[in-house]
Coordinates of C-alpha atoms in Angstrom, one line a residue:
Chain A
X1 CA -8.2 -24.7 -13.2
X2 CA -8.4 -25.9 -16.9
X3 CA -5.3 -27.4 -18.6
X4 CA -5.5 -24.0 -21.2
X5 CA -5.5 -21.7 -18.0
X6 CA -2.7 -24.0 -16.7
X7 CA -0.6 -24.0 -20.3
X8 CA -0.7 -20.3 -20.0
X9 CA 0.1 -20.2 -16.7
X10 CA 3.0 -22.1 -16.8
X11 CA 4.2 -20.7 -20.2
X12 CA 4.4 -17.5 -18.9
X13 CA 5.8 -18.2 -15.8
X14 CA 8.6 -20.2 -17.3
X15 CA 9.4 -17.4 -20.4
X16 CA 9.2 -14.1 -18.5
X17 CA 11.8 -16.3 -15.4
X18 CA 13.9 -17.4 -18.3
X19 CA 14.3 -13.5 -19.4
X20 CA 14.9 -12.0 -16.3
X21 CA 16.9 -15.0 -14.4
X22 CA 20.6 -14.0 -15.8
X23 CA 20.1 -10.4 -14.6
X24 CA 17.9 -11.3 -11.5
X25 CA 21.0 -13.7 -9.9
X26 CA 23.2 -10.6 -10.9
X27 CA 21.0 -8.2 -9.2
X28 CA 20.9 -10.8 -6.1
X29 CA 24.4 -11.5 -5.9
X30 CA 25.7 -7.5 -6.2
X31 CA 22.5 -7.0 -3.7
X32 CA 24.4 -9.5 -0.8
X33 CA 27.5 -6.9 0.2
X34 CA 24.9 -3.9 -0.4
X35 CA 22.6 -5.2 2.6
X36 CA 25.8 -4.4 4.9
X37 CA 27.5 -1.9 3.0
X38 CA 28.2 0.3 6.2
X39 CA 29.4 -2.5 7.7
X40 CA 31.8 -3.6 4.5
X41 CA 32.9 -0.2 4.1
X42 CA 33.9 0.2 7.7
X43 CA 36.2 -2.8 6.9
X44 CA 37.5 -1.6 3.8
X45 CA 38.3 1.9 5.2
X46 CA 36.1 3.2 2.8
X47 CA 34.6 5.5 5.5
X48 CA 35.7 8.3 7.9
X49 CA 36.6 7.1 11.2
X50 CA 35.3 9.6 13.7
X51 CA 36.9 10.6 17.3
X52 CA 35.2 10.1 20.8
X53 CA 34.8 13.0 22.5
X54 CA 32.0 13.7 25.5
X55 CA 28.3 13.4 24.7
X56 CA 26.9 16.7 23.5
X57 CA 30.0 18.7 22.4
X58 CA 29.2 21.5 20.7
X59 CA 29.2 21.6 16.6
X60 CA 30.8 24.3 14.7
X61 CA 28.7 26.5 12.4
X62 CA 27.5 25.2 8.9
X63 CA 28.9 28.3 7.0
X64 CA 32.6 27.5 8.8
X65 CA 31.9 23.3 6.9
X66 CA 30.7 25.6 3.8
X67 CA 33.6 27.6 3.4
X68 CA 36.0 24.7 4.1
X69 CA 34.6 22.8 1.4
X70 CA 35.4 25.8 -0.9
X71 CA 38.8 26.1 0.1
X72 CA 39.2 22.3 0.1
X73 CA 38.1 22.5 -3.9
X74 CA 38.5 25.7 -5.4
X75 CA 37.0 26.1 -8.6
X76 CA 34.0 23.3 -7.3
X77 CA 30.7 24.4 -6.3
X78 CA 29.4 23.7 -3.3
X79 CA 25.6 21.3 -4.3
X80 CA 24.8 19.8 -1.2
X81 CA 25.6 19.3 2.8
X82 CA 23.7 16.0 4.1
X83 CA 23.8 13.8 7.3
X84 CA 23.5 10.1 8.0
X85 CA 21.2 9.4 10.9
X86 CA 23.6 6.3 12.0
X87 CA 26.7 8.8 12.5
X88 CA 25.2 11.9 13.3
X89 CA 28.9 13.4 14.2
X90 CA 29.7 13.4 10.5
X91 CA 28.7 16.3 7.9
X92 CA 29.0 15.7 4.0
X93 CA 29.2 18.1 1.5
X94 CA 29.1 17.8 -2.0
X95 CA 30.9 19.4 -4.7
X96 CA 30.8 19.3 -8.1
X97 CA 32.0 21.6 -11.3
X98 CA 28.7 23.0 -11.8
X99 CA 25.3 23.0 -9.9
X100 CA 23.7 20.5 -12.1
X101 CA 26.8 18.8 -12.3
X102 CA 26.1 14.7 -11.9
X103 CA 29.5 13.7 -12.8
X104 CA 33.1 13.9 -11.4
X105 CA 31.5 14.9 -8.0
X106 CA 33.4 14.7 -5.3
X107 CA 32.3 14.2 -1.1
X108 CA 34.0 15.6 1.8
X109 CA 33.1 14.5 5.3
X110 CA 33.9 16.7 8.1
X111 CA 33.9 16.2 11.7
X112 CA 30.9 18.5 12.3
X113 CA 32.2 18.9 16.2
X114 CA 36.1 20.0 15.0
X115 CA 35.8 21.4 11.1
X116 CA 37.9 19.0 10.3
X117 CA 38.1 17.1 7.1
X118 CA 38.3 13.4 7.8
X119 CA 37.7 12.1 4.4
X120 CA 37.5 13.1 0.3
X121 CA 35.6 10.7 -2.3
X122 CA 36.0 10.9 -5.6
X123 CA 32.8 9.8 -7.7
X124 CA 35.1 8.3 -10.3
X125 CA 36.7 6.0 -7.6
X126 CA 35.7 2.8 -8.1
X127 CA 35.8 0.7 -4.9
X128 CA 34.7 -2.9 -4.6
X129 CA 31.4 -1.3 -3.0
X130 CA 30.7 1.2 -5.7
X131 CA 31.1 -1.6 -8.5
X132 CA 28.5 -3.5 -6.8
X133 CA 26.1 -0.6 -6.4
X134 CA 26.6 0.3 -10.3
X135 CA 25.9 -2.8 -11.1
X136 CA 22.8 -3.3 -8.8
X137 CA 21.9 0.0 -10.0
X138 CA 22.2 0.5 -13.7
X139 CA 24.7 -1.5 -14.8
X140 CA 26.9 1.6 -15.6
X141 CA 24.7 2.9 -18.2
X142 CA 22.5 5.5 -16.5
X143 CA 18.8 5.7 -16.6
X144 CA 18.5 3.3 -19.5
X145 CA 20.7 0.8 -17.3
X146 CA 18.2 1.3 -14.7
X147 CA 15.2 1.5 -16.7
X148 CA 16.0 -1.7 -18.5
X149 CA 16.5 -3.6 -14.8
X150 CA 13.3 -2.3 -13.5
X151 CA 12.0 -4.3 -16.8
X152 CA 13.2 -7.3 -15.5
X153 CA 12.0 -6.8 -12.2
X154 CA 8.7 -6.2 -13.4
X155 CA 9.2 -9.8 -15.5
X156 CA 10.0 -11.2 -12.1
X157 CA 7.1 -10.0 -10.4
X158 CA 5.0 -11.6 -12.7
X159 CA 7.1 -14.9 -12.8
X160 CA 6.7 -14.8 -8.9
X161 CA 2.9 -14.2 -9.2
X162 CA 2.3 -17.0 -12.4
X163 CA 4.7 -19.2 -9.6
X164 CA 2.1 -19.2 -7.4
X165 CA -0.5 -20.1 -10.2
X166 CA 0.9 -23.3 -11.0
X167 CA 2.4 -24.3 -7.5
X168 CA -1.6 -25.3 -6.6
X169 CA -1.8 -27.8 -8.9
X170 CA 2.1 -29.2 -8.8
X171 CA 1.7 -29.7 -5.1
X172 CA -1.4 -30.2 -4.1
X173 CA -1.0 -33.9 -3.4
X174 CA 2.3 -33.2 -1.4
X175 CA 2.2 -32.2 2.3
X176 CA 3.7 -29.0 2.8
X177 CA 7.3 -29.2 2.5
X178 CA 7.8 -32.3 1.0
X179 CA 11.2 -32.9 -0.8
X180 CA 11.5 -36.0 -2.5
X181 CA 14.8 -37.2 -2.7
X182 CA 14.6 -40.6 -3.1
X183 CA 13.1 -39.3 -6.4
X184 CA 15.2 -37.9 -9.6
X185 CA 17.5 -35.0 -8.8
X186 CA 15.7 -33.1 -11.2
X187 CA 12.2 -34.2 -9.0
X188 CA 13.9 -33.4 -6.3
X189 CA 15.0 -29.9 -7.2
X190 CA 11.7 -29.3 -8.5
X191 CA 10.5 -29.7 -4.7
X192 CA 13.3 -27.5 -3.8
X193 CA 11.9 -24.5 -6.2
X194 CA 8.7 -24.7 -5.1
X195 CA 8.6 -25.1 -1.6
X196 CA 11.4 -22.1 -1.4
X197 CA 9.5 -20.1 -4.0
X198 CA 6.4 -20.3 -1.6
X199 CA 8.1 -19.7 1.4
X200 CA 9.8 -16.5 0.2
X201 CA 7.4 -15.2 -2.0
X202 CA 5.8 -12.7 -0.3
X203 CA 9.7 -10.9 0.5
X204 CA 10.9 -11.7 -2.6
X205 CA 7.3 -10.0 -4.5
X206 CA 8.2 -7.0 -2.2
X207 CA 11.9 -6.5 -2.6
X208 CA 10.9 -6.9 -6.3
X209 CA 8.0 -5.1 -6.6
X210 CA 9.5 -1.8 -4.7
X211 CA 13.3 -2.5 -7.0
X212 CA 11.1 -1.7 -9.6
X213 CA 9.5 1.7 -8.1
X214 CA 13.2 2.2 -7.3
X215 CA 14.5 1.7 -10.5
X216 CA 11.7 4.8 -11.7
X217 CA 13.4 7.4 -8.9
X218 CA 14.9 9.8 -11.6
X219 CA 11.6 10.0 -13.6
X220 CA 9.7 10.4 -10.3
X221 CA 11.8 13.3 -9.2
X222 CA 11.8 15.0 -12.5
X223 CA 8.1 15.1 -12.1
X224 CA 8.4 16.3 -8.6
X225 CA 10.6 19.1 -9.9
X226 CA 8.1 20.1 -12.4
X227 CA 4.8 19.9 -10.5
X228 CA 6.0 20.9 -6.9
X229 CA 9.1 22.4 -7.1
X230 CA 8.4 24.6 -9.9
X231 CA 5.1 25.7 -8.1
X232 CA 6.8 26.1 -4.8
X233 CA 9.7 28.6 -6.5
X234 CA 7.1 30.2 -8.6
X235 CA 7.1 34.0 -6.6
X236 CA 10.8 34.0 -7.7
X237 CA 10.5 33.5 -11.3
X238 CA 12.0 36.4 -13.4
X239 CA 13.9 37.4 -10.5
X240 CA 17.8 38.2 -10.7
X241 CA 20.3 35.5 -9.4
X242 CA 21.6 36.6 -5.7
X243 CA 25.1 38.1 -6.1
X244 CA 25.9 37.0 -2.8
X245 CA 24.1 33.5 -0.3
X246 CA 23.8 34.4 3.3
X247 CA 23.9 32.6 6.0
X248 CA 23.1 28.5 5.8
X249 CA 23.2 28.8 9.8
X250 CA 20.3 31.6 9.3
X251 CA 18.6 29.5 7.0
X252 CA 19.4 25.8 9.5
X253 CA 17.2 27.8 12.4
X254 CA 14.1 29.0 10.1
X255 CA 14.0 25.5 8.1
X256 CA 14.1 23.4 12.0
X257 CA 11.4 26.2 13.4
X258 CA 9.1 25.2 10.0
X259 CA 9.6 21.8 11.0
X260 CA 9.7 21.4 14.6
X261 CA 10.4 17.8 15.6
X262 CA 12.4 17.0 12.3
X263 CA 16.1 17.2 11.5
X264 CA 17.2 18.0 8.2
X265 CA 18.9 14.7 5.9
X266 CA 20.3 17.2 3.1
X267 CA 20.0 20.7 2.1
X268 CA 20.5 21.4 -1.7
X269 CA 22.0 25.1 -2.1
X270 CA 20.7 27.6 -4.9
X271 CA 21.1 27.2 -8.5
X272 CA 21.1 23.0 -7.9
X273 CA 18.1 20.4 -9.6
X274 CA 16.8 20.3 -5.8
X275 CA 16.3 23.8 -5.6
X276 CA 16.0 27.1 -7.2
X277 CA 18.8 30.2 -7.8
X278 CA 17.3 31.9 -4.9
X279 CA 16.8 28.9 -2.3
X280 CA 18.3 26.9 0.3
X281 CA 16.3 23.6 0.3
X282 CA 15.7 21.9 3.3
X283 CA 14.8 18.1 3.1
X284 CA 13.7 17.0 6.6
X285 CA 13.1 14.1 8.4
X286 CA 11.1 12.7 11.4
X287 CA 12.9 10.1 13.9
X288 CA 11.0 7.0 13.3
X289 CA 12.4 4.0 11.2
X290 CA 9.6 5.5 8.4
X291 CA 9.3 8.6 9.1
X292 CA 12.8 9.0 8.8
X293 CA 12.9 8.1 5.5
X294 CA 9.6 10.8 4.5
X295 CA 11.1 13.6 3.6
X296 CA 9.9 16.9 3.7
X297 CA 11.3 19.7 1.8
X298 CA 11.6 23.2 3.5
X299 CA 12.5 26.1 0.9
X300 CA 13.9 29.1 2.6
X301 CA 15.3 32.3 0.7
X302 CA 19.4 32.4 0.2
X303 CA 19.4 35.9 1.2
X304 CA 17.2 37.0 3.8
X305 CA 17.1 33.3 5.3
X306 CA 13.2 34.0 5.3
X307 CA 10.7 31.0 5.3
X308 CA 9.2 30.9 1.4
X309 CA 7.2 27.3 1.8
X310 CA 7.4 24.1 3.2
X311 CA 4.5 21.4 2.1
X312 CA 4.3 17.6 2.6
X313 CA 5.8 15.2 -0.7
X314 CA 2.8 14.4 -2.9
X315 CA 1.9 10.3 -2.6
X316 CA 4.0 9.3 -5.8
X317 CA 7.6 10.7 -3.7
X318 CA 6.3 9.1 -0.7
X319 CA 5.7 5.9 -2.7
X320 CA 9.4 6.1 -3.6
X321 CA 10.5 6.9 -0.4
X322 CA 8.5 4.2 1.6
X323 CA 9.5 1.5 -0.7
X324 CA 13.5 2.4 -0.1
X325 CA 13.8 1.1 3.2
X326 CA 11.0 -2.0 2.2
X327 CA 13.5 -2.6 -1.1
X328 CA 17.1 -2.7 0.9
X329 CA 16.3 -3.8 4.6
X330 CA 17.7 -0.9 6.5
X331 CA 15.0 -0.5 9.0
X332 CA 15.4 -2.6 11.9
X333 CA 19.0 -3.6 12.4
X334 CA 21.5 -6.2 11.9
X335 CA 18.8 -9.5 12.8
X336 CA 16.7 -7.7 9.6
X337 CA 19.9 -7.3 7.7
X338 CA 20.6 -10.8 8.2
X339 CA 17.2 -11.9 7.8
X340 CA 17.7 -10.1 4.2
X341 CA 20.9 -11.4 3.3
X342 CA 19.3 -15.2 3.8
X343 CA 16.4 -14.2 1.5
X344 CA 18.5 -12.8 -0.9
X345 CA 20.7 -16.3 -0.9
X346 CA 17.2 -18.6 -1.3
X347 CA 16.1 -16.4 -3.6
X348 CA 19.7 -17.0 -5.6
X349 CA 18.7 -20.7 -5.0
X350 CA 15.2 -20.4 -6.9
X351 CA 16.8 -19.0 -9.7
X352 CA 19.4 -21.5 -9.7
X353 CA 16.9 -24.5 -9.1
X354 CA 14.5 -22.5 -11.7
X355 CA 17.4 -22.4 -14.8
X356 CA 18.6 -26.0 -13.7
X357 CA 15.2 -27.3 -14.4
X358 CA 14.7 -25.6 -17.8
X359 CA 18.5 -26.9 -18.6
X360 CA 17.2 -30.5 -17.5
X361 CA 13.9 -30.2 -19.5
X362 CA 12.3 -33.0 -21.7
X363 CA 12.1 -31.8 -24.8
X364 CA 7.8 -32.9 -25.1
X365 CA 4.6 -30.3 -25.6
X366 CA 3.7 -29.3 -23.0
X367 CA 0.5 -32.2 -22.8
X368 CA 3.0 -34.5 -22.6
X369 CA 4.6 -32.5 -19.6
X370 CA 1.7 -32.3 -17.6
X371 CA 1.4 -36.0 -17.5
X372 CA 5.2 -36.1 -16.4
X373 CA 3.9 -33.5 -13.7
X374 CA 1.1 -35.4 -12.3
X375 CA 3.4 -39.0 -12.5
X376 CA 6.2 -36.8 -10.8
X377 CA 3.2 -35.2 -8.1
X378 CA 2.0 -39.2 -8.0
X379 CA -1.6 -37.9 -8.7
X380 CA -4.0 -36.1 -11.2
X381 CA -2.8 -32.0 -11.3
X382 CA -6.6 -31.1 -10.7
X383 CA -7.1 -29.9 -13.9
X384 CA -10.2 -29.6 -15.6
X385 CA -11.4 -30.8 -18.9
X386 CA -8.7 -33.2 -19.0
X387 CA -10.3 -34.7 -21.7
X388 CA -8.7 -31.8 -24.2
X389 CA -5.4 -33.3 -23.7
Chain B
X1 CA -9.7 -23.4 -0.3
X2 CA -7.5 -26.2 0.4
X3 CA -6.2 -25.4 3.5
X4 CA -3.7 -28.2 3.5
X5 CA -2.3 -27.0 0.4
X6 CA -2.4 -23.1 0.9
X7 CA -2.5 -23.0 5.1
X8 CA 1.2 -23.1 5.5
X9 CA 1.5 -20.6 2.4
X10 CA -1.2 -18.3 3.9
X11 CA 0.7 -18.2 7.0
X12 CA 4.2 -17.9 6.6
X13 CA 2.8 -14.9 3.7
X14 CA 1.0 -13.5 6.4
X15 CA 4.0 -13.5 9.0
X16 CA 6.6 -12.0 6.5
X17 CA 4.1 -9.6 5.3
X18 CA 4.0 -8.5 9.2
X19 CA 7.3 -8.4 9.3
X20 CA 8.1 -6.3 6.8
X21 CA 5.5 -3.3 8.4
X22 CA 6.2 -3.9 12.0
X23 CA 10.0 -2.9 11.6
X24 CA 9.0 0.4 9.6
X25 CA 7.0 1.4 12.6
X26 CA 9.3 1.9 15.6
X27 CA 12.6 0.5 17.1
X28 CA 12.3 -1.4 19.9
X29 CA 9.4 -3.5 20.4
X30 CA 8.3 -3.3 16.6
X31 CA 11.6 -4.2 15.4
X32 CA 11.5 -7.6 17.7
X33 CA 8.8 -8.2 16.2
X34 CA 9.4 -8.5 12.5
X35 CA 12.7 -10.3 13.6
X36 CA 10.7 -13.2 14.9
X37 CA 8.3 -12.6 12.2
X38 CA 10.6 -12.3 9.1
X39 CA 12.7 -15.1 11.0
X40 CA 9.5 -18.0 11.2
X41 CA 10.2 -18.4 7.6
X42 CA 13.9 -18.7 7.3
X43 CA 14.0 -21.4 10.5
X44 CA 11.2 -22.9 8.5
X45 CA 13.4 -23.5 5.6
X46 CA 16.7 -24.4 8.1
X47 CA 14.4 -27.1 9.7

């Protein structure tokens, strides 16, 4: 590597880290409690408690939850009914004061073996949990919010990746490891930053790399909606809205038999973003930590509960949907949960160590750095054409 | 390449990247395996 190849290296690296850094400790510090939210929202109360009763009692019909949720919040649409593969007993439904509504929402979870309502959320509720997912999220602004973190993600990606640039020639006269603390503390903490840089960086480009995607979920299922959905609802264009919806039950039986082997996550009822006036719209899953997350979308006609067409996610939604799991380390239990939450803190500790060496900086060019660099490595950095210096 | 630079690197990369796929494939056996897997590097950094 020549010095210029180096000075670039290391210029980028340390201006696109000093950018992001501020928001990326943020993002890492709200990201802790979200790694064990169910667990943290079983403490709070925040989520139903449900009753034991014997394995394989039987479930009461969808359109007796339906009409419950109606009479739980007249006025309110009915938007969605979904289920959480970790508490199967539980039922949600959505409401909301329109189908396209995305504010003041509210979530009712029923006891899909009794009827009963066991809890109501309010969107606008703000619980220590749904601060922390705002602010991981968008940082209450919406897609701008989220648009503008997936920036800085992409700024950290590229930090991690110019990281790895520049560790060769800072350490390549260390053994692995090494922390010199006999040295200055700021010698000693540039040891620290790069040997837990390297030893986290392929998480840390991962959980990075697939925030980012995440960050991009709006724009990718507008353009779902437009290119598939559209398609799929196409027969039905022109067509006059159904006066009356019959039965979700109906429609529960043909949307399984399309997709034997699959359960459904959520259906999105007619008139909503996720479907059309004239559809229920099945999204089913498989059973596997990833298949469970690959959704498949079932459309099947509000009326006549007839099968209108089912077809696989094209590879940008399955992008988004693979990367979920990859992004928040919900796929193989409380050891990975745990493995992610000490990630998440080492990756708080780069930062730290990163901003604490930029705060402890000599104020030299940068020639005059690289010397301190290859006194502070005890050896030459490898660079070539060292005579430009 | 200088393995005694990049060997540890290459490896612990190459363990978490494991890791991180084997847990998306199954329960069970797949998930034990990106525990140890994901874990190498954290008792790395604890040792």
């Amino acid at each position: 590597m020549t010095v210029k190849t180096f000075k670039t290296w290391y210029l980028v690296h340390k201006w696109t880290s000093l950018i992001c850094t501020a928001f990326l400790l943020m993002l890492c510090i709200t990201g802790l409690p979200l790694i064990f939210h169910h667990e943290i929202e079983h403490l709070l109360g925040d989520t139903p408690e449900v009753a034991e009763m014997p394995a394989g009692t039987p479930i009461v019909p969808l359109d007796r939850l339906v009409a419950a949720a109606q009479q739980q919040r007249p006025g309110e649409q009915v938007m969605f009914m979904s289920w959480d593969d970790e508490e199967p007993e539980l039922a949600w439904i959505t409401t909301g004061p329109d189908m396209k509504a995305n504010e003041n929402l509210h979530f009712l979870a029923f006891d899909n073996r009794t009827g009963e309502v066991l809890k109501l959320i309010s969107q606008n509720e703000l619980s220590f949990m749904r601060i922390m997912f705002q602010l991981h999220v968008d940082l209450f602004a919406g897609l701008p919010g989220k648009l503008f973190l997936g920036f800085m993600g992409l700024l950290f990606v590229v930090a991690i990746v110019t990281g790895i640039a520049v560790y060769g020639p800072l350490m390549r006269k260390l053994d692995f490891g090494t922390v010199r603390k006999q040295r200055s503390a700021r010698v000693k903490w540039l040891d620290l930053h790069n040997m837990l840089g390297i030893v986290t960086v392929v998480w840390a480009l991962v959980v990075g790399g697939t925030g980012v995607i995440n960050t991009w979920a709006d724009l990718i299922i507008k353009y779902w909606q437009f290119d598939q959905l559209a398609s799929m609802t196409a027969p039905y264009v022109g067509q006059p809205m159904p006066a009356t919806l019959g039965s979700l039950e109906a429609a529960m039986a043909t949307a399984r038999k399309a997709a034997p082997d699959m359960d459904p996550a959520f259906v999105a009822f007619p008139g909503g973003n996720f479907s059309s006036p004239h559809h229920y719209a099945f999204f089913m899953r498989g059973d596997a930590p990833l298949t469970a997350r690959l959704l498949k979308p079932v459309l099947v006609d509000a009326q006549t509960a007839a099968l209108t067409d089912t077809r696989d996610m094209p590879w940008y939604v399955t992008a988004l949907l693979v990367s979920q799991p990859l992004h928040f380390g919900d796929y193989g239990g409380m050891p990975l949960k745990v493995i992610w939450a000490l990630f998440d803190i080492v990756t708080i500790v780069v930062l730290g160590s990163g901003l604490y060496l930029w705060l402890k900086r000599r104020r030299n060019p940068i020639e005059q750095r690289i010397r301190e660099l290859e006194q502070d490595a005890g050896a030459p950095l490898g660079l070539a054409a060292r005579s430009s210096l | 390449m200088n393995m005694k630079l990049w060997g540890m690197p290459i490896l612990l990369g190459l363990l978490s990247g494991i890791g991180l796929i084997a847990a998306l494939l199954d329960d069970g056996l797949w998930a034990g395996l990106a525990w140890l897997a994901l874990g190498f590097p954290t008792v790395f950094l604890a040792g």
